[in-house]
Short mmCIF file of C-alpha atoms in Angstrom, two decimals:
data_model
loop_
_atom_site.label_atom_id
_atom_site.label_comp_id
_atom_site.label_asym_id
_atom_site.label_seq_id
_atom_site.Cartn_x
_atom_site.Cartn_y
_atom_site.Cartn_z
CA MET A 1 -0.01 -0.01 0.03
CA TRP A 2 2.95 2.33 0.75
CA LYS A 3 4.24 1.62 -2.79
CA LEU A 4 0.82 2.34 -4.30
CA ALA A 5 0.56 5.65 -2.44
CA PHE A 6 3.94 6.64 -3.54
CA TYR A 7 3.28 5.81 -7.15
CA VAL A 8 -0.01 7.77 -7.07
CA ASP A 9 1.86 10.94 -5.98
CA LEU A 10 4.78 10.44 -8.28
CA THR A 11 2.36 9.91 -11.27
CA ASN A 12 0.48 13.14 -10.34
CA HIS A 13 3.81 15.05 -10.58
CA MET A 14 4.58 13.36 -13.97
CA ASN A 15 1.16 14.35 -15.20
CA GLU A 16 1.69 17.87 -14.14
CA LEU A 17 4.93 17.87 -16.18
CA ASN A 18 3.16 16.39 -19.25
CA LEU A 19 0.51 19.16 -19.11
CA ARG A 20 3.20 21.85 -18.97
CA LEU A 21 4.82 20.41 -22.19
CA GLN A 22 1.66 20.65 -24.17
CA GLY A 23 0.39 23.51 -26.13
CA GLU A 24 0.77 25.21 -29.60
CA ASN A 25 3.33 27.76 -28.66
CA GLN A 26 5.80 25.54 -26.91
CA LEU A 27 9.39 26.24 -27.89
CA LEU A 28 12.49 24.37 -27.22
CA PRO A 29 13.52 26.65 -24.22
CA ASP A 30 10.13 26.02 -22.83
CA LEU A 31 10.62 22.24 -22.88
CA TYR A 32 14.16 22.45 -21.54
CA THR A 33 13.05 24.73 -18.65
CA ASN A 34 10.41 22.36 -17.56
CA ILE A 35 12.82 19.31 -17.81
CA LYS A 36 15.43 21.00 -15.83
CA SER A 37 12.87 21.97 -13.19
CA PHE A 38 11.56 18.53 -12.86
CA ARG A 39 15.08 17.19 -12.35
CA GLN A 40 15.48 19.56 -9.48
CA LYS A 41 12.16 18.50 -8.02
CA ILE A 42 13.30 14.84 -8.11
CA ILE A 43 16.39 15.81 -6.03
CA LEU A 44 14.18 17.71 -3.58
CA PHE A 45 11.85 14.61 -3.36
CA GLN A 46 14.76 12.38 -2.52
CA SER A 47 16.03 14.70 0.30
CA GLN A 48 12.58 15.00 1.76
CA LEU A 49 11.53 11.32 1.67
CA ARG A 50 14.81 10.29 3.25
CA LYS A 51 13.41 12.18 6.19
CA LYS A 52 9.97 10.71 5.59
CA CYS A 53 8.76 14.19 4.93
CA PHE A 54 5.63 14.00 2.58
CA THR A 55 5.09 17.65 1.92
CA HIS A 56 4.75 17.01 -1.78
CA PHE A 57 3.32 13.58 -1.52
CA LYS A 58 -0.17 14.05 -0.28
CA THR A 59 -1.42 10.55 -0.67
CA CYS A 60 1.56 9.24 1.36
CA GLU A 61 0.98 11.85 3.96
CA ILE A 62 -2.77 10.69 4.41
CA PHE A 63 -1.69 7.10 4.42
CA SER A 64 0.93 7.72 7.06
CA HIS A 65 -1.89 8.57 9.52
CA THR A 66 -3.66 5.27 8.94
CA THR A 67 -0.84 2.67 9.07
CA GLU A 68 1.91 1.73 11.52
CA THR A 69 3.98 0.20 8.76
CA GLU A 70 7.21 2.08 7.92
CA PHE A 71 7.52 3.93 4.78
CA PRO A 72 9.86 1.97 2.34
CA VAL A 73 12.49 4.77 2.06
CA ASN A 74 15.04 2.78 0.06
CA PHE A 75 12.44 1.75 -2.54
CA ALA A 76 11.36 5.32 -3.02
CA ILE A 77 14.88 6.70 -3.31
CA GLU A 78 15.95 3.99 -5.86
CA THR A 79 12.76 4.65 -7.90
CA LEU A 80 13.51 8.40 -7.97
CA SER A 81 17.18 7.81 -8.73
CA ALA A 82 16.26 5.55 -11.83
CA LEU A 83 13.72 8.22 -12.98
CA LYS A 84 16.36 10.91 -12.76
CA ILE A 85 18.86 8.86 -14.74
CA ASN A 86 16.19 8.23 -17.30
CA PHE A 87 15.60 11.90 -17.72
CA ASP A 88 19.34 12.67 -17.90
CA THR A 89 19.79 10.09 -20.57
CA ARG A 90 16.72 10.98 -22.63
CA PHE A 91 17.45 14.74 -22.66
CA SER A 92 21.17 14.61 -22.73
CA ASP A 93 21.17 16.25 -26.24
CA PHE A 94 19.62 19.35 -24.75
CA ASP A 95 22.26 19.53 -22.09
CA VAL A 96 24.79 19.69 -24.91
CA ILE A 97 23.24 22.74 -26.51
CA ALA A 98 22.27 24.36 -23.16
CA ASN A 99 24.25 27.49 -23.91
CA GLU A 100 22.65 27.98 -27.24
CA ILE A 101 19.25 27.56 -25.79
CA LYS A 102 20.07 30.17 -23.09
CA LEU A 103 21.31 32.60 -25.96
CA PHE A 104 18.10 31.91 -27.78
CA GLN A 105 15.93 32.65 -24.79
CA ASN A 106 17.75 35.69 -23.62
CA PRO A 107 20.41 37.19 -25.90
CA PHE A 108 20.92 40.09 -23.47
CA ASP A 109 22.25 37.68 -20.77
CA SER A 110 25.05 36.01 -22.68
CA ASP A 111 28.80 35.98 -22.19
CA ILE A 112 30.15 37.25 -25.51
CA GLU A 113 33.41 35.30 -25.35
CA THR A 114 31.68 31.90 -24.98
CA LEU A 115 29.60 32.45 -28.19
CA ALA A 116 30.16 31.30 -31.65
CA PRO A 117 32.37 33.84 -33.51
CA GLU A 118 29.80 34.55 -36.21
CA VAL A 119 27.19 35.90 -33.77
CA GLN A 120 29.55 37.70 -31.27
CA MET A 121 29.62 41.06 -33.10
CA GLU A 122 25.79 41.06 -33.62
CA ILE A 123 25.17 40.19 -29.97
CA ILE A 124 27.30 43.10 -28.92
CA ASP A 125 25.20 45.36 -31.07
CA LEU A 126 22.12 43.89 -29.69
CA GLN A 127 23.05 44.23 -25.98
CA CYS A 128 24.19 47.88 -26.57
CA SER A 129 20.85 48.84 -28.03
CA ASP A 130 18.32 50.32 -25.61
CA MET A 131 15.64 50.32 -28.34
CA ILE A 132 16.05 46.63 -28.97
CA LYS A 133 15.99 45.91 -25.33
CA ASN A 134 12.53 47.58 -25.10
CA LYS A 135 11.31 45.24 -27.96
CA TYR A 136 12.54 42.25 -25.93
CA GLN A 137 9.94 43.03 -23.41
CA ASN A 138 7.36 41.65 -25.86
CA PRO A 139 6.40 38.19 -24.38
CA SER A 140 6.82 36.49 -27.81
CA LEU A 141 10.26 35.33 -28.79
CA LEU A 142 8.94 34.97 -32.39
CA GLU A 143 7.86 38.69 -32.61
CA PHE A 144 11.21 39.77 -31.11
CA TYR A 145 13.41 38.00 -33.54
CA LYS A 146 11.11 39.15 -36.37
CA SER A 147 11.62 42.70 -35.32
CA LEU A 148 15.43 42.56 -35.63
CA PRO A 149 16.78 44.12 -38.89
CA LEU A 150 17.74 41.39 -41.15
CA VAL A 151 20.87 43.11 -42.68
CA GLN A 152 22.33 43.93 -39.34
CA PHE A 153 21.46 40.65 -37.54
CA ASP A 154 21.60 38.04 -40.40
CA ASN A 155 23.63 35.41 -38.47
CA LEU A 156 21.33 35.85 -35.44
CA HIS A 157 18.34 35.37 -37.64
CA LYS A 158 19.87 32.11 -39.04
CA PHE A 159 20.67 31.00 -35.48
CA ALA A 160 17.14 31.71 -34.19
CA ARG A 161 15.42 29.98 -37.23
CA GLY A 162 17.34 26.84 -36.37
CA LEU A 163 15.94 26.74 -32.79
CA PHE A 164 12.46 27.85 -33.86
CA SER A 165 12.18 24.86 -36.23
CA VAL A 166 12.81 22.43 -33.46
CA PHE A 167 9.53 21.17 -32.15
CA GLY A 168 9.55 21.11 -28.23
CA THR A 169 6.84 18.35 -28.25
CA THR A 170 4.93 16.18 -30.58
CA TYR A 171 1.68 18.11 -29.52
CA LEU A 172 1.14 19.77 -33.04
CA SER A 173 1.55 16.43 -34.73
CA GLU A 174 -0.89 14.77 -32.43
CA LYS A 175 -3.42 17.48 -32.78
CA THR A 176 -3.11 17.22 -36.63
CA PHE A 177 -3.67 13.48 -36.50
CA SER A 178 -6.70 13.99 -34.20
CA LYS A 179 -8.21 16.42 -36.65
CA MET A 180 -7.56 14.09 -39.50
CA LYS A 181 -9.28 11.30 -37.70
CA TYR A 182 -12.25 13.57 -37.08
CA THR A 183 -12.36 14.71 -40.65
CA LYS A 184 -12.14 11.26 -42.22
CA ASN A 185 -14.67 9.17 -40.42
CA ALA A 186 -16.82 6.17 -41.35
CA TYR A 187 -19.54 8.43 -42.64
CA ARG A 188 -17.40 10.07 -45.23
CA SER A 189 -16.64 7.09 -47.51
CA GLN A 190 -15.97 9.20 -50.63
CA LEU A 191 -13.13 11.21 -49.03
CA THR A 192 -9.85 9.90 -50.44
CA ASP A 193 -6.41 10.22 -48.92
CA GLU A 194 -5.58 12.82 -51.63
CA HIS A 195 -8.50 14.94 -50.65
CA LEU A 196 -7.55 14.53 -46.88
CA LYS A 197 -3.98 15.74 -47.58
CA SER A 198 -5.35 18.90 -49.29
CA LEU A 199 -7.70 19.56 -46.36
CA LEU A 200 -4.86 19.20 -43.80
CA ILE A 201 -2.91 22.03 -45.50
CA TYR A 202 -5.46 24.46 -44.32
CA ILE A 203 -5.79 23.03 -40.65
#
């Protein structure tokens, strides 16, 4: 029962992460931020559960008042350690480009000397421009990069396009397939695959 209670709480945390990763406007930095955050939460969970502190495990907290059985600390810690290793392995590619993601997310908070040579001069121009800094206050990264003069920031535009083209999640693909399934149903027998392909272009 302890293990079941533990898994209920852990699954709730995983579901919360899953919901954060969904949405049409999710970019690579959003995905990476949520993954880094969840890794840190796992470390916090391990620290607290070693002390049998159930602050973030409500089901375990409730169950602890109804049983005299000891909480399986080693089981919980091993499970969380395996989960963290899994996350570290699956998202190791993002760790490799962490500095690029940081630059993309906030080009005003970058160490010039650590950047690729082709963008160093442009980032200096960017960071020294108060007018461009004001445009960065716009909540949309897409609109910010679109507002940069193409001639002056050509390399930065190329860099940004590369990261904009990376889908943070499969949400858009899943949404498209859901609409396709809704469009082509058993009651539309005359709808061919070619017609469907044409319809999806406008979805």
